[in-house]
mmCIF file of N, CA and C in Angstrom:
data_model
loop_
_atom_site.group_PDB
_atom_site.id
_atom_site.type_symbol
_atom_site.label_atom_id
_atom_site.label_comp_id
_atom_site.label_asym_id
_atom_site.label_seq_id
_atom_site.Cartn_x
_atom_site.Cartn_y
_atom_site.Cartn_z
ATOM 1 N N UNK A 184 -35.293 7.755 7.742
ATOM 2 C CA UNK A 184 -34.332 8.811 7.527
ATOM 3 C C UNK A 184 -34.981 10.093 7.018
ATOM 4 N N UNK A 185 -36.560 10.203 7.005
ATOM 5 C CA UNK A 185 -37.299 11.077 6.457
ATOM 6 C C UNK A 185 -37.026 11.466 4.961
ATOM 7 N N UNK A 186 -36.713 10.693 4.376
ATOM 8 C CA UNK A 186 -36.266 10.648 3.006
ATOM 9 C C UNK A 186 -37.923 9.801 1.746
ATOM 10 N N UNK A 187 -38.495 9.302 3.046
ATOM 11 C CA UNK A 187 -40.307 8.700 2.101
ATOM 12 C C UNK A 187 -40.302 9.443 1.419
ATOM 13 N N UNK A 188 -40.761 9.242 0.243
ATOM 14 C CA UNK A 188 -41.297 10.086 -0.974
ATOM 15 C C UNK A 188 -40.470 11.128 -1.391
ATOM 16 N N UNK A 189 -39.154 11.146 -1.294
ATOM 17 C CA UNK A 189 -38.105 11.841 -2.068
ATOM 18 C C UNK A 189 -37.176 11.007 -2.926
ATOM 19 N N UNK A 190 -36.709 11.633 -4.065
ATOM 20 C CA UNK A 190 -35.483 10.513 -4.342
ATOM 21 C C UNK A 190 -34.354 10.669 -4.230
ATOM 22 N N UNK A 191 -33.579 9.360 -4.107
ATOM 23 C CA UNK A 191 -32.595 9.246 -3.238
ATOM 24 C C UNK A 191 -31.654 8.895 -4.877
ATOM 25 N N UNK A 192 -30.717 9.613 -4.826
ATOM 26 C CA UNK A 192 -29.410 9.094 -5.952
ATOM 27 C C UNK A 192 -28.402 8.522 -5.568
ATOM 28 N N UNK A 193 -28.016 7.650 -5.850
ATOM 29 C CA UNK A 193 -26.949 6.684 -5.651
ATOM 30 C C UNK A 193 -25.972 6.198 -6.608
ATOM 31 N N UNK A 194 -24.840 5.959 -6.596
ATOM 32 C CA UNK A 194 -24.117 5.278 -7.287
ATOM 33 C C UNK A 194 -23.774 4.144 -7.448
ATOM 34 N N UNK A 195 -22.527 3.944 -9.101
ATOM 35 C CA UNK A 195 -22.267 2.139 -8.599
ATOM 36 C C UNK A 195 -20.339 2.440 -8.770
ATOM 37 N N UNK A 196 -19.696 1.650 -8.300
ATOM 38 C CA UNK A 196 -17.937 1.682 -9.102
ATOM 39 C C UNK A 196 -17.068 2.696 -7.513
ATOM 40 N N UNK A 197 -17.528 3.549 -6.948
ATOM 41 C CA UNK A 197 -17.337 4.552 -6.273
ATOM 42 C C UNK A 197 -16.116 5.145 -6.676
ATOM 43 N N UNK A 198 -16.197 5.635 -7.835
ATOM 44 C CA UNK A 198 -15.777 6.798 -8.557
ATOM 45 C C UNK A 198 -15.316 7.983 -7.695
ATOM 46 N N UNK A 199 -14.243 8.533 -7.624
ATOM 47 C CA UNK A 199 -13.871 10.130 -7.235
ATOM 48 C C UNK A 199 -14.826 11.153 -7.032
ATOM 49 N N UNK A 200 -15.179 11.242 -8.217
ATOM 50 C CA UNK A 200 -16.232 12.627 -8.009
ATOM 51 C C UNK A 200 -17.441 11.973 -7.344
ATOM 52 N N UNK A 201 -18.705 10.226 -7.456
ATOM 53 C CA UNK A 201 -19.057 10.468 -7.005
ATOM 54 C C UNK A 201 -19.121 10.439 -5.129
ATOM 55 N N UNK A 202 -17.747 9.785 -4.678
ATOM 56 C CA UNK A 202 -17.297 9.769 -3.496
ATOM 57 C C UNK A 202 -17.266 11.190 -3.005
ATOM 58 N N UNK A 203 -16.680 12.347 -3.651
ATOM 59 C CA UNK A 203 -16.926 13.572 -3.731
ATOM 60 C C UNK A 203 -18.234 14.159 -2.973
ATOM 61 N N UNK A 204 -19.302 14.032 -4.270
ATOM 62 C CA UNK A 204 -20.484 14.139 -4.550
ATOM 63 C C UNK A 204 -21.219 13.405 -3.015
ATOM 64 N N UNK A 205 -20.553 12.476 -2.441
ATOM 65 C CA UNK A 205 -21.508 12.316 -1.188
ATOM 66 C C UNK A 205 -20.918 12.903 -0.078
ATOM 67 N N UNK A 206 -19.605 13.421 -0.019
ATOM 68 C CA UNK A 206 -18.929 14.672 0.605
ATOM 69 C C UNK A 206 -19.986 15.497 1.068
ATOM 70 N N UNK A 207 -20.593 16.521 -0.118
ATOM 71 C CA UNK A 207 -21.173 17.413 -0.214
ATOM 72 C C UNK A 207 -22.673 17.330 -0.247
ATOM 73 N N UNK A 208 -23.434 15.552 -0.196
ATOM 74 C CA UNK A 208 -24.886 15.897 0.194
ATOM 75 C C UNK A 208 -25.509 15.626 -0.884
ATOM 76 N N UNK A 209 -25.107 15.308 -2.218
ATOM 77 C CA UNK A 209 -25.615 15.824 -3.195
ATOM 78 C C UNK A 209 -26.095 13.990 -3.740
ATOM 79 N N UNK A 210 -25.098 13.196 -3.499
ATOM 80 C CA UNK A 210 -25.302 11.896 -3.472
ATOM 81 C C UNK A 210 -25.550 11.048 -2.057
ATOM 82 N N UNK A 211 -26.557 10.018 -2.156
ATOM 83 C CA UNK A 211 -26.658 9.479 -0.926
ATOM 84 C C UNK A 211 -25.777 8.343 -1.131
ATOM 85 N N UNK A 212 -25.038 7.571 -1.613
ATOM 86 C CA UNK A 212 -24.289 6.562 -1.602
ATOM 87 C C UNK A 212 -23.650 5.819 -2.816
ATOM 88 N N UNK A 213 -23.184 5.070 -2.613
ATOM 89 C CA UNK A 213 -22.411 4.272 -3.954
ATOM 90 C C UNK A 213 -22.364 2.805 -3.188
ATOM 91 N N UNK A 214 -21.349 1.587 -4.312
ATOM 92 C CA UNK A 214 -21.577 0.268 -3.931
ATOM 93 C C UNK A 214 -19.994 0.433 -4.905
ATOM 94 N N UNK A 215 -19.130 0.068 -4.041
ATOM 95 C CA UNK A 215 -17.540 -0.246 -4.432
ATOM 96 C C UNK A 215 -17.322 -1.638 -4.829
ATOM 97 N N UNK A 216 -17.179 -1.807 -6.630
ATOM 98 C CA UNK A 216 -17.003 -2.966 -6.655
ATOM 99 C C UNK A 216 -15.547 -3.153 -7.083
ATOM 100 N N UNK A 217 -15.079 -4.373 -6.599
ATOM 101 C CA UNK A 217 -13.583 -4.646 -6.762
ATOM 102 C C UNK A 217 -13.054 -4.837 -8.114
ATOM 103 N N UNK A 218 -11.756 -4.426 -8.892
ATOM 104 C CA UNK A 218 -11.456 -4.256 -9.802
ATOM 105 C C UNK A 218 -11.264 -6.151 -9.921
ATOM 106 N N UNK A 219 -11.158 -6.705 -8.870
ATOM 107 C CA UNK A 219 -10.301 -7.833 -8.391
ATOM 108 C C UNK A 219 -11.625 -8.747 -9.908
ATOM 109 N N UNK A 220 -12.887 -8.639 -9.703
ATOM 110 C CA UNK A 220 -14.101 -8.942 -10.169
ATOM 111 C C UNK A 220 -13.873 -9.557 -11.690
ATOM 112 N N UNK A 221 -13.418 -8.308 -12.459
ATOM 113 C CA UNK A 221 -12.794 -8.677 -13.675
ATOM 114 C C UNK A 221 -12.282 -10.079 -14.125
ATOM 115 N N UNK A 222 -11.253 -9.811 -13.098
ATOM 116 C CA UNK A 222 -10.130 -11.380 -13.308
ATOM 117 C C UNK A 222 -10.691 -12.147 -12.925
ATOM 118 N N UNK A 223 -11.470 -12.282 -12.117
ATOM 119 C CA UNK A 223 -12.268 -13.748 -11.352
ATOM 120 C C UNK A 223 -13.186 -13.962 -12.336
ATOM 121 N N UNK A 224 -13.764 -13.161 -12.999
ATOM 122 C CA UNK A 224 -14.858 -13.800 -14.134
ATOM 123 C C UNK A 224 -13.914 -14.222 -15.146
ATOM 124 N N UNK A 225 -12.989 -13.432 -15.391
ATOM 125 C CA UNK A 225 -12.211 -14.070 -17.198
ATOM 126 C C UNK A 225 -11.517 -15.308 -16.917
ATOM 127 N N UNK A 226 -10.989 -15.364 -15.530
ATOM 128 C CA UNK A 226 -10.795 -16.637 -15.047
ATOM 129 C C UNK A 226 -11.458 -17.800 -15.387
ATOM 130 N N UNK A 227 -12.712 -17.602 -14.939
ATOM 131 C CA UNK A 227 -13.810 -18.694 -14.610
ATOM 132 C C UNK A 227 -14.670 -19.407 -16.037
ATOM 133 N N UNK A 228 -14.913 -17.781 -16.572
ATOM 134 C CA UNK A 228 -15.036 -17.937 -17.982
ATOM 135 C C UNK A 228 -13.930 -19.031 -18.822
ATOM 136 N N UNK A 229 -12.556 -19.020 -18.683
ATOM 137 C CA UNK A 229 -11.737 -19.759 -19.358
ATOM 138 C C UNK A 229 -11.533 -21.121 -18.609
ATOM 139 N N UNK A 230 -12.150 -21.252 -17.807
ATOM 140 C CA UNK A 230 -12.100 -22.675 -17.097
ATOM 141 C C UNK A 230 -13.223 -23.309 -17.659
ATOM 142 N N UNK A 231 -14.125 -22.324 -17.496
ATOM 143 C CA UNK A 231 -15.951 -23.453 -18.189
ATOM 144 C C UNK A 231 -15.180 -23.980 -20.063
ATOM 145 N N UNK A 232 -14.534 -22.608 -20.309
ATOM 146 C CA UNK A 232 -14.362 -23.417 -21.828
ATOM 147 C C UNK A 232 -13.525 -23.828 -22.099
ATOM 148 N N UNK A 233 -13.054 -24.476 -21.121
ATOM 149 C CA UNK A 233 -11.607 -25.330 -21.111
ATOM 150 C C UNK A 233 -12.652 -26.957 -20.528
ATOM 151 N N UNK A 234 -13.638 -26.694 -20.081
ATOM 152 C CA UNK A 234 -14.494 -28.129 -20.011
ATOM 153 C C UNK A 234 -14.807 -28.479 -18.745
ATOM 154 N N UNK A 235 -14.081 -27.265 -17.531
ATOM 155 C CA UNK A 235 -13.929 -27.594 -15.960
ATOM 156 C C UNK A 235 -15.416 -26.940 -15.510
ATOM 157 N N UNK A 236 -15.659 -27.541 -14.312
ATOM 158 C CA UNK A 236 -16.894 -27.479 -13.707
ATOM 159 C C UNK A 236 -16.697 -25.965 -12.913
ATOM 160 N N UNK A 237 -17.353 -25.273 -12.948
ATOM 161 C CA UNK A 237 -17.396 -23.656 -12.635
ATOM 162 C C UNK A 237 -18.494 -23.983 -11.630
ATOM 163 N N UNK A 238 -18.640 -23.005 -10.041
ATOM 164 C CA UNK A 238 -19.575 -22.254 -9.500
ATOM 165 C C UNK A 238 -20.662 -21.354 -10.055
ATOM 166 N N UNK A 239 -22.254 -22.617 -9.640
ATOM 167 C CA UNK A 239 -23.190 -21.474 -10.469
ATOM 168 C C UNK A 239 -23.404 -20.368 -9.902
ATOM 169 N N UNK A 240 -22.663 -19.676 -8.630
ATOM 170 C CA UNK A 240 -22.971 -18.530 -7.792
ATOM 171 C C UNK A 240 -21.487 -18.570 -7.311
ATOM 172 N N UNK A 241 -20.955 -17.481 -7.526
ATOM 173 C CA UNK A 241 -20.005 -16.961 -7.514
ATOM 174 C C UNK A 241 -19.791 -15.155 -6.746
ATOM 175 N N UNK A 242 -19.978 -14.973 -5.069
ATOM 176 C CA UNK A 242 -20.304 -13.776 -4.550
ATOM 177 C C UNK A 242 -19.017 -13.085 -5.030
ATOM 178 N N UNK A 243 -18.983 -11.559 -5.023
ATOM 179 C CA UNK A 243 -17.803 -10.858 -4.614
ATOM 180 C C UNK A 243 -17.824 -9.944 -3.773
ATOM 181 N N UNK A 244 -17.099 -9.488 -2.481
ATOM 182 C CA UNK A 244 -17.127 -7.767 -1.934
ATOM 183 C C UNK A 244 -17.763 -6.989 -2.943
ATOM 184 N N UNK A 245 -18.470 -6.281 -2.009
ATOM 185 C CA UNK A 245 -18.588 -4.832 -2.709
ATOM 186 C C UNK A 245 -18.980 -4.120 -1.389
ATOM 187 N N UNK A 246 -18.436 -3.411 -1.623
ATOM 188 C CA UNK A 246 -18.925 -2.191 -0.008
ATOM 189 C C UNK A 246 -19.429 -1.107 -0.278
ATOM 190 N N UNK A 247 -20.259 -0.872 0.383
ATOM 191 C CA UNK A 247 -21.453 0.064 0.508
ATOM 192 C C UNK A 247 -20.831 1.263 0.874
ATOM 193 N N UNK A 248 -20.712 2.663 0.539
ATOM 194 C CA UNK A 248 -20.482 3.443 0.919
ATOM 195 C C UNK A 248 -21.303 4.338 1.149
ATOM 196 N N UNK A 249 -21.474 5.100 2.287
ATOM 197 C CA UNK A 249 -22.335 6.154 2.462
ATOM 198 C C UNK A 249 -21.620 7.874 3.296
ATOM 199 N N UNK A 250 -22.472 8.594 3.726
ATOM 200 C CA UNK A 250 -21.447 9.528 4.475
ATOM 201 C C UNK A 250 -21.097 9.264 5.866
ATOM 202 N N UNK A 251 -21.373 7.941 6.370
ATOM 203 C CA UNK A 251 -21.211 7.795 7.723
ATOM 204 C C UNK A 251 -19.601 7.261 7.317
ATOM 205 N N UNK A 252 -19.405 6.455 5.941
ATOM 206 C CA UNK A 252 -17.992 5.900 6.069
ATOM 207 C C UNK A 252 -17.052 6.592 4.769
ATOM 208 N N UNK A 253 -17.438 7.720 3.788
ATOM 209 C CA UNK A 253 -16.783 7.598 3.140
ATOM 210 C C UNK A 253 -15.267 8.492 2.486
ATOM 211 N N UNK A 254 -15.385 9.514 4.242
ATOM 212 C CA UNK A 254 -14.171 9.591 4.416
ATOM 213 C C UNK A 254 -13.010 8.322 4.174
ATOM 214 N N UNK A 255 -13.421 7.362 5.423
ATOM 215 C CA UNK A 255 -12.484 5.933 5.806
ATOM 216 C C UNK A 255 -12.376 5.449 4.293
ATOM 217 N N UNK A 256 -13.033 5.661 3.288
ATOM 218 C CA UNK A 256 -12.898 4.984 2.160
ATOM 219 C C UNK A 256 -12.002 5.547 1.375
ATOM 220 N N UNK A 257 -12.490 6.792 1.138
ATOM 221 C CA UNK A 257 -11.407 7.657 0.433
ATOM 222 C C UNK A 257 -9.645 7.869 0.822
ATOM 223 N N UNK A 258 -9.423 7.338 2.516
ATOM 224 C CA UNK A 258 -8.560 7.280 2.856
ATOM 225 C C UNK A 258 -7.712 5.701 2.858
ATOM 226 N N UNK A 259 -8.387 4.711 2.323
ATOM 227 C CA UNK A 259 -7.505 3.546 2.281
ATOM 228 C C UNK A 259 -6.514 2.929 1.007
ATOM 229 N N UNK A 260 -6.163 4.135 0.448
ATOM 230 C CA UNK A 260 -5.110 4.261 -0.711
ATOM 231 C C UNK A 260 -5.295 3.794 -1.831
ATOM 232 N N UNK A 261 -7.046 4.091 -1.911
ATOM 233 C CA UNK A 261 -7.384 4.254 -3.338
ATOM 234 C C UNK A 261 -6.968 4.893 -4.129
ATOM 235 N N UNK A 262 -7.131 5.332 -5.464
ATOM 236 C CA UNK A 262 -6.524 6.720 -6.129
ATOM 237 C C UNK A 262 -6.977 7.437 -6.190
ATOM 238 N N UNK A 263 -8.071 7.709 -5.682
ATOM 239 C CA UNK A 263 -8.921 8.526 -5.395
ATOM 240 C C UNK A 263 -8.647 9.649 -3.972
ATOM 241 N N UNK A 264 -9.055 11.201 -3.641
ATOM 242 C CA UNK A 264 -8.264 12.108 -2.620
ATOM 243 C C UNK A 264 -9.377 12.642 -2.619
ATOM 244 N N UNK A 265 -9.504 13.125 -1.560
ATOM 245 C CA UNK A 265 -10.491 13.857 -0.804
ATOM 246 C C UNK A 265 -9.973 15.430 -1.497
ATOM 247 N N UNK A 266 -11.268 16.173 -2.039
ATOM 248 C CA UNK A 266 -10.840 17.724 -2.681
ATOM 249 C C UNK A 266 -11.576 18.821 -2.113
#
């Protein structure tokens, strides 16, 4: 991407501004993690100490955003708006 030996800034959460921020060039990407994440750990957490056998690997979504997609992102009724 001719980007060798430059640095590249990225994000994590894909936040407004920096969804924004890759609008305008200024960020090369983010990694959207699901709020869903939360509950599945406090979940899991209260099952191990309740004595139940838990998953030692446990994946979740997270989607990659960059400027090839993050119009489509900003538009799937996040709370987040394109400014």
């Amino acid at each position: 991407n001719g980007l060798w030996g430059k640095p590249v800034v990225v994000g994590i959460d894909g936040q407004r501004e920096v969804l924004n921020r890759i609008l305008d060039g200024a960020v090369y990407g983010t990694v959207m993690l699901q709020p869903q994440m939360i509950c599945d750990g406090i979940e899991m957490a209260c099952d191990y100490l309740d004595g139940n056998e838990v998953p030692s690997i446990c994946r979740q979504e997270a989607v990659v955003v960059t400027a090839s997609n993050v119009r489509e992102e900003m538009l799937k009724g996040k709370s987040w708006k394109i400014e």
